[in-house]
Coordinates of C-alpha atoms in Angstrom, one line a residue:
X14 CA -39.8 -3.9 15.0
X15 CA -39.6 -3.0 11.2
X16 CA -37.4 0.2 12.7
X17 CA -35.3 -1.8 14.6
X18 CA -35.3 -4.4 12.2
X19 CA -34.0 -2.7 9.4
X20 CA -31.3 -0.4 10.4
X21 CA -29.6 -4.0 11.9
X22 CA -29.3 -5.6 8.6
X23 CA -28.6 -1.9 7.5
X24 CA -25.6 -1.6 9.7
X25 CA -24.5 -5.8 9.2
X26 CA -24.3 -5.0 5.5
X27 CA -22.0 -2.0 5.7
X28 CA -19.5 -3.7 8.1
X29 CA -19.9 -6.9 6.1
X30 CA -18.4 -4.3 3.2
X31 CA -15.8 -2.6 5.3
X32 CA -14.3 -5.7 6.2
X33 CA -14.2 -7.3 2.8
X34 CA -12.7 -3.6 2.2
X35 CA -10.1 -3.8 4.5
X36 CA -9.2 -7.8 3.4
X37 CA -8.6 -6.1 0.2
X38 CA -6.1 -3.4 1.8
X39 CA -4.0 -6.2 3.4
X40 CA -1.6 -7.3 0.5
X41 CA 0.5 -10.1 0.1
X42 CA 4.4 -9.5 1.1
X43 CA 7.5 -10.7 0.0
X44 CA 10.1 -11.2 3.1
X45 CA 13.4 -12.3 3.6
X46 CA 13.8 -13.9 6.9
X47 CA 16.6 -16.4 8.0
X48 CA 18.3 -15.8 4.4
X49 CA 15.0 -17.4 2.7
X50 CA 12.3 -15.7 0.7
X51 CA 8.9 -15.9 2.2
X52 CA 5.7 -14.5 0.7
X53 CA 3.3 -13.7 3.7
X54 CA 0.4 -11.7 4.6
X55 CA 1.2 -8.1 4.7
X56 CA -0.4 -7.9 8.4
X57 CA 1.6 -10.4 9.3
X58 CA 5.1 -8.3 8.4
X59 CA 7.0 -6.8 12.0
X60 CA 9.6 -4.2 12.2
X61 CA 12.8 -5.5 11.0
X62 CA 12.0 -7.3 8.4
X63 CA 13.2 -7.3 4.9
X64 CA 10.6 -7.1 2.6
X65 CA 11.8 -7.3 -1.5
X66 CA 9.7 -4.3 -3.6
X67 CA 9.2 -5.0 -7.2
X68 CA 6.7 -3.3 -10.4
X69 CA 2.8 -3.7 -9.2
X70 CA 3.5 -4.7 -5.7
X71 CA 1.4 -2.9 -3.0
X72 CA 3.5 -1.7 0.1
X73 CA 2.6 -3.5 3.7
X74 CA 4.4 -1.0 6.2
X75 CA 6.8 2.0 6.3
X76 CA 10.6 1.2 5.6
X77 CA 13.5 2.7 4.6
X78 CA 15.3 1.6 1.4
X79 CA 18.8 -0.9 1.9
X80 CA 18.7 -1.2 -1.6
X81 CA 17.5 -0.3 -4.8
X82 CA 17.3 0.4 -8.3
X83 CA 15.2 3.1 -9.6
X84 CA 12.6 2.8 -7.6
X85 CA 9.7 4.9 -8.6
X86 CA 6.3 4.9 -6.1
X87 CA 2.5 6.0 -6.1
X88 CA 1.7 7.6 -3.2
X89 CA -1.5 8.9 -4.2
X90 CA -3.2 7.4 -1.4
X91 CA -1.3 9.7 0.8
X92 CA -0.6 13.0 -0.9
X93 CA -3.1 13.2 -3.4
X94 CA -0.5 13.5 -5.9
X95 CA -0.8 11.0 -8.8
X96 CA 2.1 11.0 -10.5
X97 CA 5.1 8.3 -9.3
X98 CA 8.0 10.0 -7.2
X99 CA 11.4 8.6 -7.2
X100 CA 13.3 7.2 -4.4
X101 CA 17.0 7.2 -3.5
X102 CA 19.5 5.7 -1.2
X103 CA 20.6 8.3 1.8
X104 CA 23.4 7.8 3.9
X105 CA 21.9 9.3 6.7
X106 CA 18.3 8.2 8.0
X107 CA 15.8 10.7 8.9
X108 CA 12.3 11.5 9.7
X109 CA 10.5 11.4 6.3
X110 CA 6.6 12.1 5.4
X111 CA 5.0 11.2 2.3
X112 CA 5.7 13.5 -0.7
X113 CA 8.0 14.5 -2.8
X114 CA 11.3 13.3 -4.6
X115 CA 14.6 10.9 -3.7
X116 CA 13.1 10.1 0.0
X117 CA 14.8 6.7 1.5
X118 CA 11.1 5.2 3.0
X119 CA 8.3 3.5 1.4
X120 CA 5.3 4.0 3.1
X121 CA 2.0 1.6 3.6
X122 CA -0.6 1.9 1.2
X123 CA 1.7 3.3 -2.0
X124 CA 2.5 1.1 -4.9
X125 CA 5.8 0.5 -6.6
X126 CA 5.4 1.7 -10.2
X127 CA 8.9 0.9 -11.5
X128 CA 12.1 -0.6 -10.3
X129 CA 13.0 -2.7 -7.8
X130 CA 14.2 -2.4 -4.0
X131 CA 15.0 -4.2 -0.5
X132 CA 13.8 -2.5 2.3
X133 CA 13.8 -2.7 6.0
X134 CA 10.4 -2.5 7.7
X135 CA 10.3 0.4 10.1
X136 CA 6.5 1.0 11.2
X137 CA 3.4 -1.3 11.0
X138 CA -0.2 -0.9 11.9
X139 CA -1.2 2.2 13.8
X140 CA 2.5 3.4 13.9
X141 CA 2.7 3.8 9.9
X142 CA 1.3 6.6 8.3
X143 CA -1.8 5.5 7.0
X144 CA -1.9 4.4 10.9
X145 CA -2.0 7.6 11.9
X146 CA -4.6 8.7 9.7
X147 CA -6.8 5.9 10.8
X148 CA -6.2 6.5 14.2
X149 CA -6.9 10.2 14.4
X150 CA -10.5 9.5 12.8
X151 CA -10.9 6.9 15.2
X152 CA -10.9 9.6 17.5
X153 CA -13.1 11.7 15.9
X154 CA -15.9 12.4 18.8
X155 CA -19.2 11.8 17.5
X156 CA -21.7 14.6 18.3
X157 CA -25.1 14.3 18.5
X158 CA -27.2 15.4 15.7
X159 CA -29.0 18.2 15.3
X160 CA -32.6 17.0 15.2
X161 CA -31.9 14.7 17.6
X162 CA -31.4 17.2 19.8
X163 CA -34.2 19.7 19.0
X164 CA -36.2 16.3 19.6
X165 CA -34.7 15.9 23.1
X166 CA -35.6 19.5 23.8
X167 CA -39.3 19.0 22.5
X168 CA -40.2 16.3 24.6
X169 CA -38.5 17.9 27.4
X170 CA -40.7 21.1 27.3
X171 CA -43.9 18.5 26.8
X172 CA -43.2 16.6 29.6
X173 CA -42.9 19.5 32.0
X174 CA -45.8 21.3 30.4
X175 CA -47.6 17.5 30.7
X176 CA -46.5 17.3 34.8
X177 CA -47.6 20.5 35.1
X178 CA -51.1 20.0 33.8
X179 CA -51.5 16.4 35.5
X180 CA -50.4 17.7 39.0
X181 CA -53.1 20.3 38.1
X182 CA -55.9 18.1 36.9
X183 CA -55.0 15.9 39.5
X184 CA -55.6 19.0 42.5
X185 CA -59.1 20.2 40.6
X186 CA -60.4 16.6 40.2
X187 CA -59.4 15.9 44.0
X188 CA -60.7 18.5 45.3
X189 CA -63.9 18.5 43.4
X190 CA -65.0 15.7 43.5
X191 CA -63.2 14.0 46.9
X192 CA -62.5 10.9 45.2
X193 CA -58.2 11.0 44.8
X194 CA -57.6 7.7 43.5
X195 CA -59.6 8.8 40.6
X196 CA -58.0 11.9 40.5
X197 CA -54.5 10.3 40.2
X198 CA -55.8 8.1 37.7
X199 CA -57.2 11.0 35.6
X200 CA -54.2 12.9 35.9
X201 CA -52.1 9.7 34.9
X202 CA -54.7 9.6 31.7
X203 CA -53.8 13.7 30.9
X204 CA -49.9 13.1 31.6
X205 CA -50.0 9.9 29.1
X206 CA -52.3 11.7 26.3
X207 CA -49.7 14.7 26.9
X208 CA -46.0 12.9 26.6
X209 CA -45.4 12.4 22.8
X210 CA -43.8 9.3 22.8
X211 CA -44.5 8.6 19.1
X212 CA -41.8 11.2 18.3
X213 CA -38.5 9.3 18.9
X214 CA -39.8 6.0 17.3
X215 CA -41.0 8.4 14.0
X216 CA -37.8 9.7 14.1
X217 CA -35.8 6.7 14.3
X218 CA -37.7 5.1 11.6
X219 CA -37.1 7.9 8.8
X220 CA -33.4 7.8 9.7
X221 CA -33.9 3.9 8.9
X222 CA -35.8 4.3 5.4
X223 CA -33.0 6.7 4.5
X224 CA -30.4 4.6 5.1
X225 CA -32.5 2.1 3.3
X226 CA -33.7 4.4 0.2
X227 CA -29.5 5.7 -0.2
X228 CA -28.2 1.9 -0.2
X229 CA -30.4 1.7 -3.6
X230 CA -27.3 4.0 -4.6
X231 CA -24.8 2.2 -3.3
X232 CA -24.2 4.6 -0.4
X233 CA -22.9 2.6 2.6
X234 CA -24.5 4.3 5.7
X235 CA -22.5 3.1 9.3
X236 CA -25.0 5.2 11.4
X237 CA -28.4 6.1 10.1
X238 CA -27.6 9.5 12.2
X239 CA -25.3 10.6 9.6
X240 CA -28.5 11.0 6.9
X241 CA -29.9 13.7 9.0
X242 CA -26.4 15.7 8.5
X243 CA -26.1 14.9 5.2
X244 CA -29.0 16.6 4.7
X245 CA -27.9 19.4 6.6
X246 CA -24.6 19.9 4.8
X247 CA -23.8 23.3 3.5
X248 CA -20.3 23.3 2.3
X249 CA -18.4 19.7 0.8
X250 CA -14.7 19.3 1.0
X251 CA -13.1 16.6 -1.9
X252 CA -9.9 15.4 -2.8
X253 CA -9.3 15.7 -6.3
X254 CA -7.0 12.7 -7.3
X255 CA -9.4 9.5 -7.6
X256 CA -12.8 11.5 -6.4
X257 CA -12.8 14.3 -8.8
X258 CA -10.3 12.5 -11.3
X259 CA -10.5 8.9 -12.3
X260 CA -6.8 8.8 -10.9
X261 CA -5.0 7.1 -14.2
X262 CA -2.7 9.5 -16.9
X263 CA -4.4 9.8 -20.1
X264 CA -2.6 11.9 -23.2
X265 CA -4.7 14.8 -23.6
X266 CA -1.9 17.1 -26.2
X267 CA 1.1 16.3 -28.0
X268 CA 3.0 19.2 -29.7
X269 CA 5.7 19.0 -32.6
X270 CA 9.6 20.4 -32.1
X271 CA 8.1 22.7 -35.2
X272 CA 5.2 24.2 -32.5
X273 CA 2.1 22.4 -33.5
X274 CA -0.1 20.8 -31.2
X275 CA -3.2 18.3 -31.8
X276 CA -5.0 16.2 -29.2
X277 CA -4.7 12.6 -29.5
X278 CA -8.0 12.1 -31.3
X279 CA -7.8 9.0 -34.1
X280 CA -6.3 9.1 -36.6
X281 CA -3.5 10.9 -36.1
X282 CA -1.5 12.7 -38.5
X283 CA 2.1 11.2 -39.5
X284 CA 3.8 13.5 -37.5
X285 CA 2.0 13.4 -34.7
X286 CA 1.5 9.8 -34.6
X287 CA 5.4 9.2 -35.0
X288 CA 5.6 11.4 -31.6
X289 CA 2.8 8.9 -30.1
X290 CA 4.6 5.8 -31.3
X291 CA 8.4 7.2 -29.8
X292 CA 6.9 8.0 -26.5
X293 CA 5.9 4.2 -26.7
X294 CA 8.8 2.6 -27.7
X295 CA 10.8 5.0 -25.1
X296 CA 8.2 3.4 -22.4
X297 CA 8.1 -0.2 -20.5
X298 CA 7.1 -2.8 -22.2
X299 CA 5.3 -4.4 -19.5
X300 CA 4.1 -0.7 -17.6
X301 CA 2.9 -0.3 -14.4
X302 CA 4.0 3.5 -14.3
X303 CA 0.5 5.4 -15.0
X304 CA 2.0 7.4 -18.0
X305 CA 3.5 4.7 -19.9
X306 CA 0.4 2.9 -19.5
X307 CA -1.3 6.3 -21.5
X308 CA 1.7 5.8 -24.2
X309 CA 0.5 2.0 -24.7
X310 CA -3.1 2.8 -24.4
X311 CA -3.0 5.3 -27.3
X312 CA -0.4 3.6 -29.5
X313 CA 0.2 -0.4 -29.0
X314 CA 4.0 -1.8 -29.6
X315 CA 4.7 -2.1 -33.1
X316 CA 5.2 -6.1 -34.1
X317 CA 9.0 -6.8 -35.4
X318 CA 10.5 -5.1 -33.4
X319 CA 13.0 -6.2 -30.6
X320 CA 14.3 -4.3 -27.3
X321 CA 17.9 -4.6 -27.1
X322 CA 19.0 -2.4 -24.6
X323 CA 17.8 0.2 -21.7
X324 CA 18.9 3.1 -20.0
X325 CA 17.0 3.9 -17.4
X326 CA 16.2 7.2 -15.8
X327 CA 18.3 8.3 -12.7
X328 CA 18.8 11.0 -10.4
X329 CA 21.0 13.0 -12.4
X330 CA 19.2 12.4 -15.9
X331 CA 15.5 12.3 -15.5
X332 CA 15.1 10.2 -18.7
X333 CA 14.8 7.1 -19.8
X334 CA 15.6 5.8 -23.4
X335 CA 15.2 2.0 -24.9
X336 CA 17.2 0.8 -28.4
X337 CA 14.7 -1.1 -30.3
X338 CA 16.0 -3.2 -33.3
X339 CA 14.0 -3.3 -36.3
X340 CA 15.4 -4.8 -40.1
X341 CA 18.5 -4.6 -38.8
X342 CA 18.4 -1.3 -37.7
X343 CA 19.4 0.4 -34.3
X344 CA 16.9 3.3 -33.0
X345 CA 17.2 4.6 -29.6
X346 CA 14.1 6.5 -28.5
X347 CA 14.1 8.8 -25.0
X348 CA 11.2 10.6 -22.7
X349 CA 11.6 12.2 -19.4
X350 CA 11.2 15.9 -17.6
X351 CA 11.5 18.2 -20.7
X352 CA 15.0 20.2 -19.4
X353 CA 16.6 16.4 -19.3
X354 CA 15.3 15.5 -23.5
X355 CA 16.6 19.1 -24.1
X356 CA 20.5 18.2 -22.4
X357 CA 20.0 14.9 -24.3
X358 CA 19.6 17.0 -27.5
X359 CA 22.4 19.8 -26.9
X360 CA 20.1 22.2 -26.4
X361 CA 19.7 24.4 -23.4
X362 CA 18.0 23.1 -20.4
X363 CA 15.4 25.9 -20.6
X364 CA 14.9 25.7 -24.2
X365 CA 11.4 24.3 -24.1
X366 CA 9.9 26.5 -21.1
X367 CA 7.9 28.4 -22.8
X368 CA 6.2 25.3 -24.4
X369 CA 6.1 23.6 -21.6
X370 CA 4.4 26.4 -19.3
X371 CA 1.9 27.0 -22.0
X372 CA 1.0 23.4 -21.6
X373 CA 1.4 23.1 -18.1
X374 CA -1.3 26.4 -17.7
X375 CA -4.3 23.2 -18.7
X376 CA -3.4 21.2 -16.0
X377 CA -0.9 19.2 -18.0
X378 CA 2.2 16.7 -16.4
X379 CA 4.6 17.7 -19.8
X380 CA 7.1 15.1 -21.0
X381 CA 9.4 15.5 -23.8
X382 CA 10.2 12.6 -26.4
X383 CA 13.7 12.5 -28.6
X384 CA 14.7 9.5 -30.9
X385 CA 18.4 8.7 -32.4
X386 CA 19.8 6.6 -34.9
X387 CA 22.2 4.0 -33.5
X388 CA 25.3 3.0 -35.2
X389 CA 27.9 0.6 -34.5
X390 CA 28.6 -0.4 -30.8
X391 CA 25.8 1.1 -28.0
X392 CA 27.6 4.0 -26.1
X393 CA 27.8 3.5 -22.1
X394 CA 25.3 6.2 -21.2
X395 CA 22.1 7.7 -23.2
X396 CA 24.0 11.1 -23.3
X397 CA 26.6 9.6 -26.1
X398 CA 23.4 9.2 -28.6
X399 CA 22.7 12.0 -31.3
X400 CA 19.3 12.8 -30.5
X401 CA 16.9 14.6 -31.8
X402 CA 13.9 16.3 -30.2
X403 CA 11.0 14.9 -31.6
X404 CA 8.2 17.0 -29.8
X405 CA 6.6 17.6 -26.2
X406 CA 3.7 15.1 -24.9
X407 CA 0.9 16.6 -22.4
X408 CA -0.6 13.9 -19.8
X409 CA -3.6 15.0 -17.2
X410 CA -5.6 12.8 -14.6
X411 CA -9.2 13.1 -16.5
X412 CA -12.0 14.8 -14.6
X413 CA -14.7 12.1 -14.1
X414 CA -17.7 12.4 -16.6
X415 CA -19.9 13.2 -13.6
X416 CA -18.5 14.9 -12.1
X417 CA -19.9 18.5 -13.8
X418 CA -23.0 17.8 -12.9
X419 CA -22.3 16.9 -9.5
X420 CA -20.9 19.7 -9.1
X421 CA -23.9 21.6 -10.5
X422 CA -26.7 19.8 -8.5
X423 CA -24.6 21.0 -4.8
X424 CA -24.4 24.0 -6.4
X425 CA -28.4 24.3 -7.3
X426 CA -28.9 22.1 -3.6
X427 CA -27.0 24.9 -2.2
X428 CA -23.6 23.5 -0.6
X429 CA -20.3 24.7 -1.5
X430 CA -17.9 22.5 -3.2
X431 CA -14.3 23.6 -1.8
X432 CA -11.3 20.8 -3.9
X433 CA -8.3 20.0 -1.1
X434 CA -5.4 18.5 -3.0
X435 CA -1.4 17.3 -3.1
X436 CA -1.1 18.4 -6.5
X437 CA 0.2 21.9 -8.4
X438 CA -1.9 25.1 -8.0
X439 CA -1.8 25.5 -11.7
X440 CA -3.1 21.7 -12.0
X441 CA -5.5 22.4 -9.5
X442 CA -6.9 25.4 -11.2
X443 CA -7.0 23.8 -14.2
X444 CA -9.6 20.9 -12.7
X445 CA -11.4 23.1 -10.5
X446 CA -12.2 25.3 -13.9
X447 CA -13.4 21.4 -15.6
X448 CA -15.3 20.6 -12.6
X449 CA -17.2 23.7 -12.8
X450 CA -15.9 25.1 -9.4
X451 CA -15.2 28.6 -11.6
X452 CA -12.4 31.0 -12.0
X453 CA -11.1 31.2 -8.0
X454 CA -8.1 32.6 -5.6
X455 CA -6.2 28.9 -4.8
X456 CA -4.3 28.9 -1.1
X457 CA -1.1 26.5 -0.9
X458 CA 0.1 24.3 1.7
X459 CA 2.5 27.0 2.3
X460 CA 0.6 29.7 2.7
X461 CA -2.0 28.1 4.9
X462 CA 0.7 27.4 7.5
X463 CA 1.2 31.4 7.9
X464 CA -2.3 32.3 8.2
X465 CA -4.2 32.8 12.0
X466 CA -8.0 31.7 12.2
X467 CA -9.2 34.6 11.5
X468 CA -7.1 35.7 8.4
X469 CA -8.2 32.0 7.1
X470 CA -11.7 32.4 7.7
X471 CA -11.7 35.7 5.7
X472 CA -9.6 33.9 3.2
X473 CA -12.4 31.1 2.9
X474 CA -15.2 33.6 2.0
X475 CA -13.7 33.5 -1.5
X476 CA -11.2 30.4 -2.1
X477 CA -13.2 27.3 -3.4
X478 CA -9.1 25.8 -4.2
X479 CA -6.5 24.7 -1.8
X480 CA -3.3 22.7 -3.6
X481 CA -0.2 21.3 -1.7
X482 CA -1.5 20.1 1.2
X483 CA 0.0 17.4 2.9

């Protein structure tokens, strides 16, 4: 009864969490339907609908862009890859997947980071695709474990050896004795003493205390089976954005125009600090893009000072400048992909590669910052201003604190930790060496497509890294 007992409150708690957990996944959505505006359940959105995208909304379904202005989306939850990509109108429609830049689709699950958009609702539910990754583990056959079965196969061999010596004790008693109701009996008596019943109940009550003792840590446990091959485990498999990363940009290097770099540790020195404060002032006021938030979390808005214009980044220029206002004077301050700050600049596009590959060697997202004095009448576009390049920024998704040792304790439990990611192989490499994973080959997305079973099972022997998967 405890047995029993415990592993149904065990099992009641855990779906009481999964459902609260996937209440939390269904978000509110903004529709237009019949020409009004209607804010809605997200379950409750159908194909065809419009649905209006704006900063910090959550997307409920797949759907391809009608229109939209510079949309920028996390898909994380689908790629792996943390930082935004950008979207873009197509005149054609076609088959998309998550990833990349200038796709026409928003999928399910991603969140809009900057801009805004209408878009037309093409898949819900099982048919989007998070749908499809919840339906193929939905049919995901469940085996049964491994001590289960060895238990199977022990009582099996003790009941046959048990018949086996009650059809015996039953013949000698019987015939010695010429009494076979007592000879039945007594074999009945051996078969019982023989059969080890006590086995399967022992058995299911550990797997219950386990999933009791790991719920201590928080561990939600669906079937108290799964213990008994966690404990078995010999080699883990991890995503690295939001497992192994706390999945949020942090500044981790910023480097001067004259070469010198510093980490953003306080105080900062004049020079540096002015870089910090222009990759601020070049960012959202209000961000919901992950490495704006960084610039506002290492240097807050200046007071006095007031926006008076934006340009913001595009498909052909990927950069973004704002004209801030300050004693009546004009400033215009600009960040984007480094080759766009250098064309902003009048220098050429691959003036700051070397820089920038040295930077992007640590597992660094690079960003370039420029800033230019603004006088008399704005120009049209951000590529009339006199710039000036002001320095190169460095942004990584941190390794979680615990991550080392984690890593460590599998490694001293012996099970092999092997990182699966979206992301770059240098980026990869770069965490993988943090997370104490060591110095190993990485395999792309790519180059896993071209490989036959057993040219990947050789390749596993010694690749603990595998980066651009989708």
């Amino acid at each position: 009864c405890l047995s029993v007992g415990i592993t149904v409150v065990q099992e009641a708690r855990t779906e009481g969490v999964l459902e609260a957990l996937r209440d939390l996944t269904s978000p509110r959505a903004l529709v237009i339907r019949g020409g009004d505006r209607l804010r809605i359940p997200g379950r409750e959105v159908v194909r065809g609908d419009l649905i209006v995208l704006a900063e910090g909304d959550r997307v409920p379904a797949d759907a391809r862009l009608v229109e939209t202005a510079h949309l920028l989306a996390d898909e994380s939850l689908l790629t792996g890859e943390a930082v935004p990509v950008r979207k873009k109108l197509h005149a054609k429609a076609t088959a998309q997947r998550p990833g990349g830049e200038d796709l026409d689709q928003v999928f399910s699950g991603s969140l809009i980071v900057g801009g805004a958009a209408v878009a037309e609702v093409t898949a819900t539910g099982l048919l989007s695709e998070i749908g499809k990754i919840g339906k193929s583990l939905s049919l995901l056959e469940t085996e049964t474990p491994h001590l289960q079965k060895q238990m199977q196969s022990l009582v099996l061999w003790f009941a046959l050896i048990g018949g086996a010596v009650s059809l015996a004790v039953v013949g000698l008693y019987g015939v010695t004795h010429g009494d076979w109701l007592a000879a039945i009996l007594a074999g009945i008596a051996v078969g019982m003493s023989m059969l080890p019943e006590e086995f399967p109940m022992v058995l299911a009550v550990f797997m219950a205390m386990g999933a009791w003792r790991i719920s201590a840590a928080r561990v939600l446990t669906r079937r108290a089976s799964a213990i008994e091959t966690l404990g078995a485990a010999s080699v883990l498999c991890t995503d690295k954005t939001g497992t192994l990363t706390e999945n949020r940009m942090t500044i981790a290097a910023l480097q001067l125009a004259s070469g010198e770099t510093s980490a953003p540790t306080a105080p900062l020195q004049p020079g540096f600090a002015a870089l910090a404060m222009a990759g601020t002032l070049a960012s959202a006021t209000k961000p919901f893009d992950p490495m704006e938030k960084a610039f506002h979390s290492l240097t807050p808005l200046p007071k006095g000072m007031a926006l008076q214009h934006s340009y913001p980044l595009s498909a052909d220029l990927l950069a973004m400048t704002q004209v801030w206002q300050r004693d009546g004077q004009q400033i215009a301050y600009a960040k984007g992909a480094p080759e766009a700050v250098a064309r902003l600049c009048g220098l050429p596009e691959t003036a700051l590669q070397t820089q920038v590959d040295a930077l992007a060697a640590e597992g660094l997202r690079v960003l370039a910052v420029a800033e230019a004095p603004v006088v008399g009448a704005l120009p049209a576009t951000q590529t009339d201003l006199p710039f000036r390049l002001l320095g190169l920024v460095g942004l990584a998704d941190p390794l979680r604190a615990a991550v080392p040792q984690a890593v460590a304790t599998c490694k001293a439990a012996g099970i092999r930790v092997i990182m699966i990611t979206g992301d770059h192989p240098t980026t990869a490499q770069a965490i993988a060496r943090a997370a104490g994973l060591g110095k190993t080959a990485v395999i792309t997305g790519d180059q896993l497509a071209q490989l036959d079973d057993a040219a990947l099972k050789k390749a596993l022997r010694h690749t603990n890294v595998f980066a651009r998967i989708k």
